[in-house]
PDB file of C-alpha atoms and ligand atoms in Angstrom:
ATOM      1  CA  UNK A 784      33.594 -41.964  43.716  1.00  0.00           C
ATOM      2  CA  UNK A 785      32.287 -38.815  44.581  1.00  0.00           C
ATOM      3  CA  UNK A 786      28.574 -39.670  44.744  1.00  0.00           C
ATOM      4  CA  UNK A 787      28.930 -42.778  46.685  1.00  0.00           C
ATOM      5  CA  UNK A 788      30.902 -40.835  49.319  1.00  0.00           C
ATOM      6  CA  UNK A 789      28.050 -38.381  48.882  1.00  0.00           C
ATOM      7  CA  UNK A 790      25.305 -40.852  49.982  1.00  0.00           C
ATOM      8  CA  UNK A 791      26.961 -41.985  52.306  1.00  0.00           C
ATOM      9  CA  UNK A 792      27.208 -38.725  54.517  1.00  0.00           C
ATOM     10  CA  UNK A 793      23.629 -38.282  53.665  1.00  0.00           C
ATOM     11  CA  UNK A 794      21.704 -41.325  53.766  1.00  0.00           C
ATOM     12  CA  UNK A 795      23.987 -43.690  55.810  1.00  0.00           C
ATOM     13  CA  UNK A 796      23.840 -44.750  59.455  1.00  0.00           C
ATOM     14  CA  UNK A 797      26.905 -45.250  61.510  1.00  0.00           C
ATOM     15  CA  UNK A 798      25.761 -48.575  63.861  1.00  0.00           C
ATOM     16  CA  UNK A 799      27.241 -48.671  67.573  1.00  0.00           C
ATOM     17  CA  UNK A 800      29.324 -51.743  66.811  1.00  0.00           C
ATOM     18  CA  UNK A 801      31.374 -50.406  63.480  1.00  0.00           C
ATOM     19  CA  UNK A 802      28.841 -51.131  60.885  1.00  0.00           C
ATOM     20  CA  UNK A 803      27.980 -48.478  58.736  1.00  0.00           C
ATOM     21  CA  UNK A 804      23.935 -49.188  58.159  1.00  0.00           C
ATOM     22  CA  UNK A 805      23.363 -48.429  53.671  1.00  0.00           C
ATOM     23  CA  UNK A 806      19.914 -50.112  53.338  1.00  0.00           C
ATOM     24  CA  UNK A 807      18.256 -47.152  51.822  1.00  0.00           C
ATOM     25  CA  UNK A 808      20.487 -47.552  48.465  1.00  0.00           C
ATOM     26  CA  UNK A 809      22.750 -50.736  48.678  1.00  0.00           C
ATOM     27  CA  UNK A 810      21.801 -53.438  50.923  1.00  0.00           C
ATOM     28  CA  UNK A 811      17.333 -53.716  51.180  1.00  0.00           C
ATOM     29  CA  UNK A 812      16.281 -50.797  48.631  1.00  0.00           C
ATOM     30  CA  UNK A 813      18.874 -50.654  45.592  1.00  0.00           C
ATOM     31  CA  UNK A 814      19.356 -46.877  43.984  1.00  0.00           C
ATOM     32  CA  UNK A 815      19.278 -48.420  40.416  1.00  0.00           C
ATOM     33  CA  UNK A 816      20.930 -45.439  38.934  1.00  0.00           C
ATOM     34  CA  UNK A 817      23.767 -45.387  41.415  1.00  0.00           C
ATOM     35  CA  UNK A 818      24.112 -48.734  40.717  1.00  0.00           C
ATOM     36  CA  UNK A 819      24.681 -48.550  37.205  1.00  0.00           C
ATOM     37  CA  UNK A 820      27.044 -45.493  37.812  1.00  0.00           C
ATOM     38  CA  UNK A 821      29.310 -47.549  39.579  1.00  0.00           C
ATOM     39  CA  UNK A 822      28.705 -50.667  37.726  1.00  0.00           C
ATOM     40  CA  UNK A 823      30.380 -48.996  34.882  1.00  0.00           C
ATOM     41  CA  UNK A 824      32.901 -47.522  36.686  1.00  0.00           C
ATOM     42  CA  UNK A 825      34.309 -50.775  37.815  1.00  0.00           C
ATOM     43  CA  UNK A 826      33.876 -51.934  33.762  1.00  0.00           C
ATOM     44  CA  UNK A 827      35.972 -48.482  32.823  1.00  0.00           C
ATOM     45  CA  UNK A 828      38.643 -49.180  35.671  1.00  0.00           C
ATOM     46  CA  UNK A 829      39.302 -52.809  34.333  1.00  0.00           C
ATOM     47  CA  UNK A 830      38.863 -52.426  30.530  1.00  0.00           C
ATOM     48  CA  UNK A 831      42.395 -53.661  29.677  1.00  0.00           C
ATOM     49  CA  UNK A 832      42.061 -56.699  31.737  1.00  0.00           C
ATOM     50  CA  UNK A 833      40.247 -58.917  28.729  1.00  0.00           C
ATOM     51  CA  UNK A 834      37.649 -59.788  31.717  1.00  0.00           C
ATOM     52  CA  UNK A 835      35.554 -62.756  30.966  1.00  0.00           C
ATOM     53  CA  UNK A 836      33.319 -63.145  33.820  1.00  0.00           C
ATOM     54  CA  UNK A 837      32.329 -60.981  36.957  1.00  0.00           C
ATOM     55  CA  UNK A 838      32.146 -63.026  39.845  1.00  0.00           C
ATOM     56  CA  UNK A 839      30.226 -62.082  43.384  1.00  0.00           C
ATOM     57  CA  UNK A 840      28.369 -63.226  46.001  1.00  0.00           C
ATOM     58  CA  UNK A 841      24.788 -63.007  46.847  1.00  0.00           C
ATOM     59  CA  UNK A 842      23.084 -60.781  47.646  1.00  0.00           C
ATOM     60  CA  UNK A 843      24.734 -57.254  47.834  1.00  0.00           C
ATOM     61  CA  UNK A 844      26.958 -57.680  44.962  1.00  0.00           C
ATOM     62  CA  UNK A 845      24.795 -58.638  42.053  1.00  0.00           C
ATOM     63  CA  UNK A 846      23.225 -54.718  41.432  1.00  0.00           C
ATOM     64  CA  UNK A 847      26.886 -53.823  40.698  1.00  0.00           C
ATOM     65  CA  UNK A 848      27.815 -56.641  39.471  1.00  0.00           C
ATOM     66  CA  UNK A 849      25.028 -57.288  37.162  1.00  0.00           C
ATOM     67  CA  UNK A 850      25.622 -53.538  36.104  1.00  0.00           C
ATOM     68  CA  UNK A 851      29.179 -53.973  35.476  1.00  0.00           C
ATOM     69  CA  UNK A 852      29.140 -57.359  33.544  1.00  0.00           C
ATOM     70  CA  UNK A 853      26.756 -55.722  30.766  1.00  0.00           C
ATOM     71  CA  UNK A 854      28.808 -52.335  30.258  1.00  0.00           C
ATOM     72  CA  UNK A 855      31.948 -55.610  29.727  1.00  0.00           C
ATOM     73  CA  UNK A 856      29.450 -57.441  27.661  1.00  0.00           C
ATOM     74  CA  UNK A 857      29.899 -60.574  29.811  1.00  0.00           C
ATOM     75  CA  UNK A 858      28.512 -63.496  31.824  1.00  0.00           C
ATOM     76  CA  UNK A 859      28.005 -62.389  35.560  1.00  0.00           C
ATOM     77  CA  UNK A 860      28.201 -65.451  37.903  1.00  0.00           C
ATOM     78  CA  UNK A 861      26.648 -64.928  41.751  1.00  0.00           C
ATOM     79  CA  UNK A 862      28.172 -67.414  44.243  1.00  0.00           C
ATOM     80  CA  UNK A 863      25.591 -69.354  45.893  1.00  0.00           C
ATOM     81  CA  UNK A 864      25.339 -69.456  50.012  1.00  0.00           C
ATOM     82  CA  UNK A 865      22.824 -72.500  50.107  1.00  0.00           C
ATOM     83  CA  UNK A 866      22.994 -75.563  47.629  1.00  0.00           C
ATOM     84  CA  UNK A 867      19.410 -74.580  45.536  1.00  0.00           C
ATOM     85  CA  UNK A 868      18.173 -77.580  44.688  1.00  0.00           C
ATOM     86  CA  UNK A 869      18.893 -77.296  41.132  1.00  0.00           C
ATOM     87  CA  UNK A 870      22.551 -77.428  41.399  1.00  0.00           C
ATOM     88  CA  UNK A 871      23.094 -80.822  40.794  1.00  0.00           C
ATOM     89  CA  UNK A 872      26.067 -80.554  38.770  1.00  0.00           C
ATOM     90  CA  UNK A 873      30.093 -80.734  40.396  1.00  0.00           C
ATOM     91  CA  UNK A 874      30.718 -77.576  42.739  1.00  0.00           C
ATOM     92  CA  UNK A 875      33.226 -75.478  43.355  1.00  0.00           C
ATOM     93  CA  UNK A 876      33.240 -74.988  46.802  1.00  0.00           C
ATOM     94  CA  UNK A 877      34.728 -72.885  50.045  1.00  0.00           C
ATOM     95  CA  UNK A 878      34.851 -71.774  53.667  1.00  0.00           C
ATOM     96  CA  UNK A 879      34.032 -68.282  54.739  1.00  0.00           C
ATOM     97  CA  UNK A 880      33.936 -67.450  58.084  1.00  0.00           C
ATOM     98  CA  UNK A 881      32.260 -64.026  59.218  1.00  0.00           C
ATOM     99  CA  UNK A 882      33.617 -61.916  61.830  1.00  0.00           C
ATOM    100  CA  UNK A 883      30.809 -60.251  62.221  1.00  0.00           C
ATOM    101  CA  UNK A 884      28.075 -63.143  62.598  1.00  0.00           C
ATOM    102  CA  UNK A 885      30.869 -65.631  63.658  1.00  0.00           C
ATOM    103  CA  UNK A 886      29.803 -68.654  61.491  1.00  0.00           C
ATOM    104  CA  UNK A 887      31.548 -70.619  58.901  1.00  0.00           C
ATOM    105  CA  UNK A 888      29.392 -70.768  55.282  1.00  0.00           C
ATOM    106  CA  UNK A 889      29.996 -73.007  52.476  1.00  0.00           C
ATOM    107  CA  UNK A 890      29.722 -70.998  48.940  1.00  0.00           C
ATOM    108  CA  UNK A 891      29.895 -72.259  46.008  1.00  0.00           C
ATOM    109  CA  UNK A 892      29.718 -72.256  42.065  1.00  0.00           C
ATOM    110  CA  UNK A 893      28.947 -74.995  39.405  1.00  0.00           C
ATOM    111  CA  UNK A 894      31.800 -76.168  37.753  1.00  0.00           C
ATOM    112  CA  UNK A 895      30.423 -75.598  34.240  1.00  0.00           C
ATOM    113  CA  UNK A 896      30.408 -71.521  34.886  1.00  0.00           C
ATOM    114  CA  UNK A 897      34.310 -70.917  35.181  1.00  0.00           C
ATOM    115  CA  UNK A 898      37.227 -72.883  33.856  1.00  0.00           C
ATOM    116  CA  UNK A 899      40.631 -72.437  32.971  1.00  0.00           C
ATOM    117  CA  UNK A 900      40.541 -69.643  30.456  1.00  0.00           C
ATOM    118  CA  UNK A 901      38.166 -67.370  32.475  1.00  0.00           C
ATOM    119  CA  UNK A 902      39.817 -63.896  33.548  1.00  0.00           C
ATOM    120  CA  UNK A 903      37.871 -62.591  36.513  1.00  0.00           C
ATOM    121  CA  UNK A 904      36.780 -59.772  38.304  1.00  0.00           C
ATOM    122  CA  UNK A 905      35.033 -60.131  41.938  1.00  0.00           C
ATOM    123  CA  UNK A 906      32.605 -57.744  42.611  1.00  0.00           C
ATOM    124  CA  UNK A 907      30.970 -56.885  46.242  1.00  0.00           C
ATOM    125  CA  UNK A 908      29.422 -54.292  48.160  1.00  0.00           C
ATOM    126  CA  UNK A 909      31.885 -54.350  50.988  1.00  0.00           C
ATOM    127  CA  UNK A 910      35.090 -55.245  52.012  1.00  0.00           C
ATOM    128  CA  UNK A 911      35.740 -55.716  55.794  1.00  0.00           C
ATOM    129  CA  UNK A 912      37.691 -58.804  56.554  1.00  0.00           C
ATOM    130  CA  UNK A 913      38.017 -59.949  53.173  1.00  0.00           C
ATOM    131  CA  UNK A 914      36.840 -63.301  53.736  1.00  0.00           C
ATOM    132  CA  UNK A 915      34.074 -63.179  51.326  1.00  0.00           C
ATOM    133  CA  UNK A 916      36.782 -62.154  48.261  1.00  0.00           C
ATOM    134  CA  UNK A 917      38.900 -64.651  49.694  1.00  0.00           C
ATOM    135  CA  UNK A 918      36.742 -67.201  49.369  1.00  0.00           C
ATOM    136  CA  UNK A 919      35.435 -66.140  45.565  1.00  0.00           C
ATOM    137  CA  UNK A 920      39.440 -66.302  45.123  1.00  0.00           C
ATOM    138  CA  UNK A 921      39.250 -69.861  46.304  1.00  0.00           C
ATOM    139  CA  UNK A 922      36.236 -70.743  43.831  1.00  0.00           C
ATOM    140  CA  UNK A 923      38.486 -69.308  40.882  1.00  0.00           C
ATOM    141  CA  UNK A 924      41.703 -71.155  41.547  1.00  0.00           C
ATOM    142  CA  UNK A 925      39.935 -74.382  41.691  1.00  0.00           C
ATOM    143  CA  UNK A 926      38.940 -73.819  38.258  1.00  0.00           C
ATOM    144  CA  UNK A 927      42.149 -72.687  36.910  1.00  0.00           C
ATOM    145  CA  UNK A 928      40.370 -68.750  36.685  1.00  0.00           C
ATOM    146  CA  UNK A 929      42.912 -66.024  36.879  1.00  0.00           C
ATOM    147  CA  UNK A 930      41.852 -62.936  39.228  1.00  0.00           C
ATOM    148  CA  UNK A 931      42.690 -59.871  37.751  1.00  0.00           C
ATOM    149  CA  UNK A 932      40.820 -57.816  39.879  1.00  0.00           C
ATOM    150  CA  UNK A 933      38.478 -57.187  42.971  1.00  0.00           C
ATOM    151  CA  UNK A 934      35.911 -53.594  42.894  1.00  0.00           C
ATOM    152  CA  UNK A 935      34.330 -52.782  46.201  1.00  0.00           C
ATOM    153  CA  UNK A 936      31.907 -50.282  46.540  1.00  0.00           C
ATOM    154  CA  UNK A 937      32.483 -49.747  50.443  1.00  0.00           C
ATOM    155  CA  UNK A 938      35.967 -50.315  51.792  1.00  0.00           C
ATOM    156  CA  UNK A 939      35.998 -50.680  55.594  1.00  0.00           C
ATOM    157  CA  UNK A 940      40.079 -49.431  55.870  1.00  0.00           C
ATOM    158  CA  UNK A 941      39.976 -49.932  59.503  1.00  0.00           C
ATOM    159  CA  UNK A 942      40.115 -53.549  59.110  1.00  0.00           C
ATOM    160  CA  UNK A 943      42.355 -55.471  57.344  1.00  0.00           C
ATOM    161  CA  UNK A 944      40.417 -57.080  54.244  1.00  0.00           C
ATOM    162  CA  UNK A 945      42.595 -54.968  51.533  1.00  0.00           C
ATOM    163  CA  UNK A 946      45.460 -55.857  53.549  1.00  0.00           C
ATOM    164  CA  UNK A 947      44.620 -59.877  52.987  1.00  0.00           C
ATOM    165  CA  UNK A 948      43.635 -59.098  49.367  1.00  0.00           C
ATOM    166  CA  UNK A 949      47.172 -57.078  48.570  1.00  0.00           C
ATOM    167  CA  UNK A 950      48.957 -59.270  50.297  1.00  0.00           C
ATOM    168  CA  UNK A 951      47.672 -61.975  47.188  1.00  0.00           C
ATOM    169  CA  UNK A 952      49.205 -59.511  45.011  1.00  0.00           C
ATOM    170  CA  UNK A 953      45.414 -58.535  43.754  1.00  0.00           C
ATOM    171  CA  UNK A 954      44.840 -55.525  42.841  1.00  0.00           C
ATOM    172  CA  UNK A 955      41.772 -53.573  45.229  1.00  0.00           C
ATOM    173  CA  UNK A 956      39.754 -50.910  43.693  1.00  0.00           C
ATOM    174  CA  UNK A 957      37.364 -48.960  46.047  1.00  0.00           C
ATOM    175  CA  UNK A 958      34.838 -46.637  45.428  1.00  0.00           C
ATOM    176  CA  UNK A 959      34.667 -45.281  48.801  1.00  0.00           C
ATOM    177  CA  UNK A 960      37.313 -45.728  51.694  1.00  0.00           C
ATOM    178  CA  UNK A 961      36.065 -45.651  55.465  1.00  0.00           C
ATOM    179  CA  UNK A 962      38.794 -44.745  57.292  1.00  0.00           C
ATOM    180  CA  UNK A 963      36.759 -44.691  61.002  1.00  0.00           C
ATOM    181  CA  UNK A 964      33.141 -45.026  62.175  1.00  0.00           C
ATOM    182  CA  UNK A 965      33.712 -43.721  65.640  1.00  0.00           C
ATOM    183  CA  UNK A 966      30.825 -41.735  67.459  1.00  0.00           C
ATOM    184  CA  UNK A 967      27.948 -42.142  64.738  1.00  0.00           C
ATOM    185  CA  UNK A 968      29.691 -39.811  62.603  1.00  0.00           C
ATOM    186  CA  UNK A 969      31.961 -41.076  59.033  1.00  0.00           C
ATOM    187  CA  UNK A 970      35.392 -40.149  57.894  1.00  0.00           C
ATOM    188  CA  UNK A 971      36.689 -41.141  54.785  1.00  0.00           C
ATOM    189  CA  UNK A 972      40.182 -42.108  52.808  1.00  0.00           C
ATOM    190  CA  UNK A 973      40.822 -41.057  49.250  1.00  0.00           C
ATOM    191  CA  UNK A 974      39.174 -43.691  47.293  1.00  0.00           C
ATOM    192  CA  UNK A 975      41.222 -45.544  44.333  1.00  0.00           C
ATOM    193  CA  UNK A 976      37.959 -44.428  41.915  1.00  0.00           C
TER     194      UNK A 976
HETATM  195  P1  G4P B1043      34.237 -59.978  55.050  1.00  0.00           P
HETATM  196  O1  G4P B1043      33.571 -60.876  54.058  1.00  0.00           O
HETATM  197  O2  G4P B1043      34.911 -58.789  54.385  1.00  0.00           O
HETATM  198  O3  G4P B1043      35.202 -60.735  55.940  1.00  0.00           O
HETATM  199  O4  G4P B1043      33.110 -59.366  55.972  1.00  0.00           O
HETATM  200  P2  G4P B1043      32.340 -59.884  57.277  1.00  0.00           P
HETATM  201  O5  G4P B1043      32.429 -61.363  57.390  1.00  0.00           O
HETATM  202  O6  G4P B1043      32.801 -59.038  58.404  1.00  0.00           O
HETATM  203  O7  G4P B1043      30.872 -59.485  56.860  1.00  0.00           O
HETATM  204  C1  G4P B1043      29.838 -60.382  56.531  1.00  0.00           C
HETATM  205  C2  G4P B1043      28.660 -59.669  55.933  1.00  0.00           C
HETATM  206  O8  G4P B1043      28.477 -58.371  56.519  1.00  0.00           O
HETATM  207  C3  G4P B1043      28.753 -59.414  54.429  1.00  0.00           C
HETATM  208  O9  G4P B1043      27.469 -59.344  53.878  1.00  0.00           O
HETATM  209  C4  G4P B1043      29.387 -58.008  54.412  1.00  0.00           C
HETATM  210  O10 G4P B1043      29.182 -57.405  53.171  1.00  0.00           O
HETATM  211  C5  G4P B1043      28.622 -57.363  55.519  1.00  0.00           C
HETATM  212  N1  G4P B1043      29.255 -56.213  56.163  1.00  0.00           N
HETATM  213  C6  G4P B1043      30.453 -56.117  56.774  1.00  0.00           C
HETATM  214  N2  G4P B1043      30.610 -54.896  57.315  1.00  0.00           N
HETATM  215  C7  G4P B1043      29.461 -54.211  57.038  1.00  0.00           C
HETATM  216  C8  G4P B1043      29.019 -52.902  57.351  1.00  0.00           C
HETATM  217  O11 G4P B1043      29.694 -52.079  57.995  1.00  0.00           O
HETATM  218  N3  G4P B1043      27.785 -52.566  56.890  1.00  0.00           N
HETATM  219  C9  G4P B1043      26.983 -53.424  56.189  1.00  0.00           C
HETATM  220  N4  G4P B1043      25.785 -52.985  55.783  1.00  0.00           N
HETATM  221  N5  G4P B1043      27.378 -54.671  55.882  1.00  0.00           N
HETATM  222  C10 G4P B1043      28.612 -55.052  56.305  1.00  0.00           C
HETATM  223  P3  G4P B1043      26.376 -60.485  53.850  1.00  0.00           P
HETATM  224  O12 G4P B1043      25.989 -60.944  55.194  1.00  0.00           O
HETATM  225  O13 G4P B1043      26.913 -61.541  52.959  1.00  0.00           O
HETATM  226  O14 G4P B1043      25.131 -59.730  53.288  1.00  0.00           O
HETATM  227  P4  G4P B1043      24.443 -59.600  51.860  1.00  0.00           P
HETATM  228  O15 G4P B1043      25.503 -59.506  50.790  1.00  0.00           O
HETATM  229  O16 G4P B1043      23.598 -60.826  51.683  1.00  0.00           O
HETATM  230  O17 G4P B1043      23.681 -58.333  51.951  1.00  0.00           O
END
């Protein structure tokens, strides 16, 4: 997407460590209209899939998600990182580890939200590693949810989440592609959008 890659060169910050710093429009302050652009990009891209629910994580993915669940006039469903204290219902639950912070997380849904007929689409702000999709996979399969698709808005190529997700035989649809952060500056892959 055009724009994205746009604000990216402009507004983003390439961190020392290969993290590519977007808190001026995705991850503190939210561009609401950039949002919704690619929100219902990700609805356009998937509109043959009969989607039934968007699924994410918190927090990052539920501006586009949120976005992208209205334009496909359904339910959007944030996986949880701490129990709140009003889930008191059965869980779906599942280990994500972070490469980058190096812990192991328990996520999780309520069993009520997705069940066997649900047809899914997993929303987040980036892909690196993959293990947060992975684990939103995990959350689906326990319920009997089909995948049928996972929309990034920041693709990190250089490391090998799309790889994982392929490999599932998922399809992977970015809006922009990083192909290196070396020496503070950004170069980018064709994105699939
Ligand atoms: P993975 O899920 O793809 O394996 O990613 P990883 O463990 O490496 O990353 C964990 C967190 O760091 C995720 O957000 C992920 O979105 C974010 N992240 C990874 N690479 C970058 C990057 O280059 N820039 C930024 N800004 N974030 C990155 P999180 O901790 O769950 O945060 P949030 O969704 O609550 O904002």
């Amino acid at each position: 997407m055009e724009e994205l890659v746009k604000r990216i060169q402009q507004d983003g910050d390439v961190l020392g460590d290969g993290v590519l710093k977007v808190d001026s429009l995705i991850n503190h302050q939210v561009d609401p209209e950039l949002m919704e652009k690619m929100g219902h990009l990700f609805a356009e891209v998937f509109a043959n899939r009969k989607i039934t629910k968007v699924v994410t994580i918190e927090s990052s993915g539920i501006a586009p998600a949120i976005f992208c669940a209205r334009q496909l006039g359904v339910p959007m469903i944030f996986a949880r990182k701490s129990k709140s204290l009003t889930m008191n219902e059965e869980l779906l639950t599942a280990s994500v580890y972070s490469f980058t912070k190096q812990v192991t997380s328990t996520i999780s849904i309520s069993r009520k939200f997705l069940n066997e007929s649900d047809r899914v689409l997993i929303i987040d702000d980036f892909l690196a590693n993959g293990q947060a999709a992975k684990g939103l996979i995990e959350l689906c399969q326990q319920a009997g949810a089909s995948v049928e698709g996972i929309g990034i808005l920041i693709e990190k190529s250089f490391q090998d989440g799309r790889q994982l997700l392929e490999e599932m035989g998922l399809e992977v649809v970015s809006l922009a592609r990083i192909a290196s952060l070396k020496e503070g500056e950004v170069t980018f892959l064709e994105a699939d959008a």
